[in-house]
Amino acid sequence: MEKEDFELLKQQRINENEKKYGFEIRQKYGNQTIDDSNEKYLDQTKESQDWASQRHDEIVHLLEDAYQSNNHNLAFKAIQLHKEWLEHFWTSPVTKAAHLSLIKMYCDDERFRQNYIKRFNGLPEYFYEMADIFYKNVR
């Protein structure tokens, strides 16, 4: 993909995100936070975005395997990877409270829930439950 095409694609994705979620996320997090996050996204390379996409797929697969086998260690690994993935996009620290709040949104908001229920309808709730346990044990 040509650099110019890639830059246009990134801007298009931001525009779509703004159209779909902009009002809501700007109310919740503030204009400056969203503007900073968008700027960070625009600064990413193709390799960086490929990494993020692959990492998200890995997180979902780990969660699915953990859910199916009830393996807490796999779930905890997915939670740690999810935090790293978020740090790739966020400009502020991913605190325990912020991370749990976001995962709770995956349970409550159908738009985000769809990213986690490909194989198991209860996966978002499992993700939240395991994250809650994980953070209760992290100092």
PDB file of C-alpha atoms in Angstrom:
ATOM      1  CA  MET A   1       0.000   0.000   0.000  1.00  0.00           C
ATOM      2  CA  GLU A   2       1.335   3.385  -0.971  1.00  0.00           C
ATOM      3  CA  LYS A   3       2.139   5.742   1.888  1.00  0.00           C
ATOM      4  CA  GLU A   4      -0.420   8.298   0.683  1.00  0.00           C
ATOM      5  CA  ASP A   5      -3.141   5.626   0.495  1.00  0.00           C
ATOM      6  CA  PHE A   6      -2.264   4.435   3.975  1.00  0.00           C
ATOM      7  CA  GLU A   7      -2.460   7.972   5.360  1.00  0.00           C
ATOM      8  CA  LEU A   8      -5.868   8.433   3.732  1.00  0.00           C
ATOM      9  CA  LEU A   9      -7.055   5.120   5.157  1.00  0.00           C
ATOM     10  CA  LYS A  10      -6.041   6.149   8.673  1.00  0.00           C
ATOM     11  CA  GLN A  11      -7.902   9.451   8.335  1.00  0.00           C
ATOM     12  CA  GLN A  12     -10.942   7.628   6.968  1.00  0.00           C
ATOM     13  CA  ARG A  13     -10.927   5.283   9.983  1.00  0.00           C
ATOM     14  CA  ILE A  14     -10.783   8.243  12.359  1.00  0.00           C
ATOM     15  CA  ASN A  15     -13.645   9.923  10.514  1.00  0.00           C
ATOM     16  CA  GLU A  16     -15.740   6.742  10.722  1.00  0.00           C
ATOM     17  CA  ASN A  17     -14.943   6.370  14.422  1.00  0.00           C
ATOM     18  CA  GLU A  18     -15.883  10.000  15.043  1.00  0.00           C
ATOM     19  CA  LYS A  19     -19.163   9.553  13.178  1.00  0.00           C
ATOM     20  CA  LYS A  20     -20.014   6.355  15.026  1.00  0.00           C
ATOM     21  CA  TYR A  21     -18.721   7.116  18.550  1.00  0.00           C
ATOM     22  CA  GLY A  22     -17.366  10.680  18.545  1.00  0.00           C
ATOM     23  CA  PHE A  23     -20.057  12.483  20.502  1.00  0.00           C
ATOM     24  CA  GLU A  24     -20.201   9.744  23.107  1.00  0.00           C
ATOM     25  CA  ILE A  25     -16.463   9.312  23.654  1.00  0.00           C
ATOM     26  CA  ARG A  26     -15.792  13.055  23.672  1.00  0.00           C
ATOM     27  CA  GLN A  27     -18.415  13.472  26.397  1.00  0.00           C
ATOM     28  CA  LYS A  28     -16.925  10.619  28.395  1.00  0.00           C
ATOM     29  CA  TYR A  29     -13.193  11.307  27.943  1.00  0.00           C
ATOM     30  CA  GLY A  30     -12.995  14.927  26.788  1.00  0.00           C
ATOM     31  CA  ASN A  31     -11.938  16.520  23.517  1.00  0.00           C
ATOM     32  CA  GLN A  32      -8.237  16.712  24.335  1.00  0.00           C
ATOM     33  CA  THR A  33      -7.968  13.007  25.179  1.00  0.00           C
ATOM     34  CA  ILE A  34      -9.703  11.994  21.952  1.00  0.00           C
ATOM     35  CA  ASP A  35      -7.714  14.485  19.860  1.00  0.00           C
ATOM     36  CA  ASP A  36      -4.460  13.174  21.390  1.00  0.00           C
ATOM     37  CA  SER A  37      -5.492   9.576  20.740  1.00  0.00           C
ATOM     38  CA  ASN A  38      -6.400  10.384  17.136  1.00  0.00           C
ATOM     39  CA  GLU A  39      -3.041  12.084  16.662  1.00  0.00           C
ATOM     40  CA  LYS A  40      -1.241   9.059  18.093  1.00  0.00           C
ATOM     41  CA  TYR A  41      -3.188   6.835  15.700  1.00  0.00           C
ATOM     42  CA  LEU A  42      -2.291   9.038  12.714  1.00  0.00           C
ATOM     43  CA  ASP A  43       1.403   8.778  13.672  1.00  0.00           C
ATOM     44  CA  GLN A  44       1.352   4.971  13.518  1.00  0.00           C
ATOM     45  CA  THR A  45       3.084   3.069  10.754  1.00  0.00           C
ATOM     46  CA  LYS A  46       1.572   0.244   8.733  1.00  0.00           C
ATOM     47  CA  GLU A  47       3.713  -2.192  10.708  1.00  0.00           C
ATOM     48  CA  SER A  48       2.440  -0.733  13.959  1.00  0.00           C
ATOM     49  CA  GLN A  49      -1.173  -1.089  12.875  1.00  0.00           C
ATOM     50  CA  ASP A  50      -0.569  -4.628  11.620  1.00  0.00           C
ATOM     51  CA  TRP A  51       0.898  -5.467  15.037  1.00  0.00           C
ATOM     52  CA  ALA A  52      -2.191  -4.032  16.757  1.00  0.00           C
ATOM     53  CA  SER A  53      -4.561  -6.011  14.539  1.00  0.00           C
ATOM     54  CA  GLN A  54      -2.655  -9.251  15.081  1.00  0.00           C
ATOM     55  CA  ARG A  55      -2.445  -8.584  18.818  1.00  0.00           C
ATOM     56  CA  HIS A  56      -6.214  -8.079  19.056  1.00  0.00           C
ATOM     57  CA  ASP A  57      -6.821 -11.376  17.252  1.00  0.00           C
ATOM     58  CA  GLU A  58      -4.378 -13.079  19.623  1.00  0.00           C
ATOM     59  CA  ILE A  59      -6.194 -11.618  22.648  1.00  0.00           C
ATOM     60  CA  VAL A  60      -9.582 -12.863  21.450  1.00  0.00           C
ATOM     61  CA  HIS A  61      -8.206 -16.339  20.697  1.00  0.00           C
ATOM     62  CA  LEU A  62      -6.524 -16.539  24.112  1.00  0.00           C
ATOM     63  CA  LEU A  63      -9.761 -15.493  25.806  1.00  0.00           C
ATOM     64  CA  GLU A  64     -11.729 -18.072  23.836  1.00  0.00           C
ATOM     65  CA  ASP A  65      -9.256 -20.816  24.771  1.00  0.00           C
ATOM     66  CA  ALA A  66      -9.299 -19.696  28.414  1.00  0.00           C
ATOM     67  CA  TYR A  67     -13.109 -19.611  28.446  1.00  0.00           C
ATOM     68  CA  GLN A  68     -13.411 -23.047  26.886  1.00  0.00           C
ATOM     69  CA  SER A  69     -10.852 -24.642  29.214  1.00  0.00           C
ATOM     70  CA  ASN A  70     -11.489 -22.420  32.254  1.00  0.00           C
ATOM     71  CA  ASN A  71      -7.757 -21.702  32.319  1.00  0.00           C
ATOM     72  CA  HIS A  72      -7.189 -18.589  34.416  1.00  0.00           C
ATOM     73  CA  ASN A  73      -3.542 -18.308  33.394  1.00  0.00           C
ATOM     74  CA  LEU A  74      -4.525 -17.978  29.729  1.00  0.00           C
ATOM     75  CA  ALA A  75      -7.150 -15.408  30.673  1.00  0.00           C
ATOM     76  CA  PHE A  76      -4.615 -13.426  32.703  1.00  0.00           C
ATOM     77  CA  LYS A  77      -2.188 -13.498  29.776  1.00  0.00           C
ATOM     78  CA  ALA A  78      -4.948 -12.161  27.520  1.00  0.00           C
ATOM     79  CA  ILE A  79      -5.673  -9.379  30.020  1.00  0.00           C
ATOM     80  CA  GLN A  80      -2.010  -8.363  30.121  1.00  0.00           C
ATOM     81  CA  LEU A  81      -1.833  -8.393  26.318  1.00  0.00           C
ATOM     82  CA  HIS A  82      -5.039  -6.369  26.142  1.00  0.00           C
ATOM     83  CA  LYS A  83      -3.494  -3.734  28.405  1.00  0.00           C
ATOM     84  CA  GLU A  84      -0.410  -3.572  26.141  1.00  0.00           C
ATOM     85  CA  TRP A  85      -2.702  -3.306  23.123  1.00  0.00           C
ATOM     86  CA  LEU A  86      -4.582  -0.397  24.712  1.00  0.00           C
ATOM     87  CA  GLU A  87      -1.305   1.362  25.513  1.00  0.00           C
ATOM     88  CA  HIS A  88      -0.621   1.278  21.794  1.00  0.00           C
ATOM     89  CA  PHE A  89      -3.592   3.641  21.270  1.00  0.00           C
ATOM     90  CA  TRP A  90      -4.103   5.500  24.534  1.00  0.00           C
ATOM     91  CA  THR A  91      -2.083   8.563  25.447  1.00  0.00           C
ATOM     92  CA  SER A  92      -2.823   8.252  29.173  1.00  0.00           C
ATOM     93  CA  PRO A  93      -1.865   5.350  31.441  1.00  0.00           C
ATOM     94  CA  VAL A  94      -4.116   2.295  31.371  1.00  0.00           C
ATOM     95  CA  THR A  95      -5.072   2.155  35.035  1.00  0.00           C
ATOM     96  CA  LYS A  96      -6.836  -0.773  36.674  1.00  0.00           C
ATOM     97  CA  ALA A  97     -10.041   1.257  36.909  1.00  0.00           C
ATOM     98  CA  ALA A  98      -9.885   2.408  33.283  1.00  0.00           C
ATOM     99  CA  HIS A  99      -9.122  -1.092  32.042  1.00  0.00           C
ATOM    100  CA  LEU A 100     -11.975  -2.654  34.005  1.00  0.00           C
ATOM    101  CA  SER A 101     -14.343   0.094  32.884  1.00  0.00           C
ATOM    102  CA  LEU A 102     -13.490  -0.521  29.248  1.00  0.00           C
ATOM    103  CA  ILE A 103     -13.911  -4.290  29.549  1.00  0.00           C
ATOM    104  CA  LYS A 104     -17.261  -3.699  31.288  1.00  0.00           C
ATOM    105  CA  MET A 105     -18.256  -1.658  28.251  1.00  0.00           C
ATOM    106  CA  TYR A 106     -17.524  -4.738  26.114  1.00  0.00           C
ATOM    107  CA  CYS A 107     -20.249  -6.490  28.128  1.00  0.00           C
ATOM    108  CA  ASP A 108     -22.779  -3.672  28.076  1.00  0.00           C
ATOM    109  CA  ASP A 109     -22.448  -2.073  24.642  1.00  0.00           C
ATOM    110  CA  GLU A 110     -23.584  -4.253  21.757  1.00  0.00           C
ATOM    111  CA  ARG A 111     -21.319  -2.419  19.295  1.00  0.00           C
ATOM    112  CA  PHE A 112     -18.217  -3.517  21.201  1.00  0.00           C
ATOM    113  CA  ARG A 113     -19.633  -6.818  22.392  1.00  0.00           C
ATOM    114  CA  GLN A 114     -19.703  -8.017  18.778  1.00  0.00           C
ATOM    115  CA  ASN A 115     -15.892  -8.087  18.749  1.00  0.00           C
ATOM    116  CA  TYR A 116     -15.846 -10.758  21.469  1.00  0.00           C
ATOM    117  CA  ILE A 117     -18.780 -13.102  20.813  1.00  0.00           C
ATOM    118  CA  LYS A 118     -17.691 -14.846  17.632  1.00  0.00           C
ATOM    119  CA  ARG A 119     -17.561 -18.262  19.336  1.00  0.00           C
ATOM    120  CA  PHE A 120     -18.936 -17.745  22.850  1.00  0.00           C
ATOM    121  CA  ASN A 121     -21.763 -15.399  23.777  1.00  0.00           C
ATOM    122  CA  GLY A 122     -20.555 -15.162  27.384  1.00  0.00           C
ATOM    123  CA  LEU A 123     -16.987 -14.195  26.486  1.00  0.00           C
ATOM    124  CA  PRO A 124     -17.239 -10.473  27.353  1.00  0.00           C
ATOM    125  CA  GLU A 125     -18.587 -11.283  30.825  1.00  0.00           C
ATOM    126  CA  TYR A 126     -15.863 -13.880  31.307  1.00  0.00           C
ATOM    127  CA  PHE A 127     -13.276 -11.313  30.216  1.00  0.00           C
ATOM    128  CA  TYR A 128     -14.601  -8.859  32.809  1.00  0.00           C
ATOM    129  CA  GLU A 129     -14.777 -11.492  35.560  1.00  0.00           C
ATOM    130  CA  MET A 130     -11.207 -12.620  34.904  1.00  0.00           C
ATOM    131  CA  ALA A 131      -9.944  -9.014  34.723  1.00  0.00           C
ATOM    132  CA  ASP A 132     -11.609  -8.276  38.052  1.00  0.00           C
ATOM    133  CA  ILE A 133      -9.894 -11.315  39.608  1.00  0.00           C
ATOM    134  CA  PHE A 134      -6.595 -10.399  37.931  1.00  0.00           C
ATOM    135  CA  TYR A 135      -6.621  -6.852  39.282  1.00  0.00           C
ATOM    136  CA  LYS A 136      -7.635  -7.943  42.773  1.00  0.00           C
ATOM    137  CA  ASN A 137      -4.428  -9.980  42.836  1.00  0.00           C
ATOM    138  CA  VAL A 138      -2.136  -7.364  41.295  1.00  0.00           C
ATOM    139  CA  ARG A 139      -0.509  -4.896  43.635  1.00  0.00           C
TER     140      ARG A 139
END
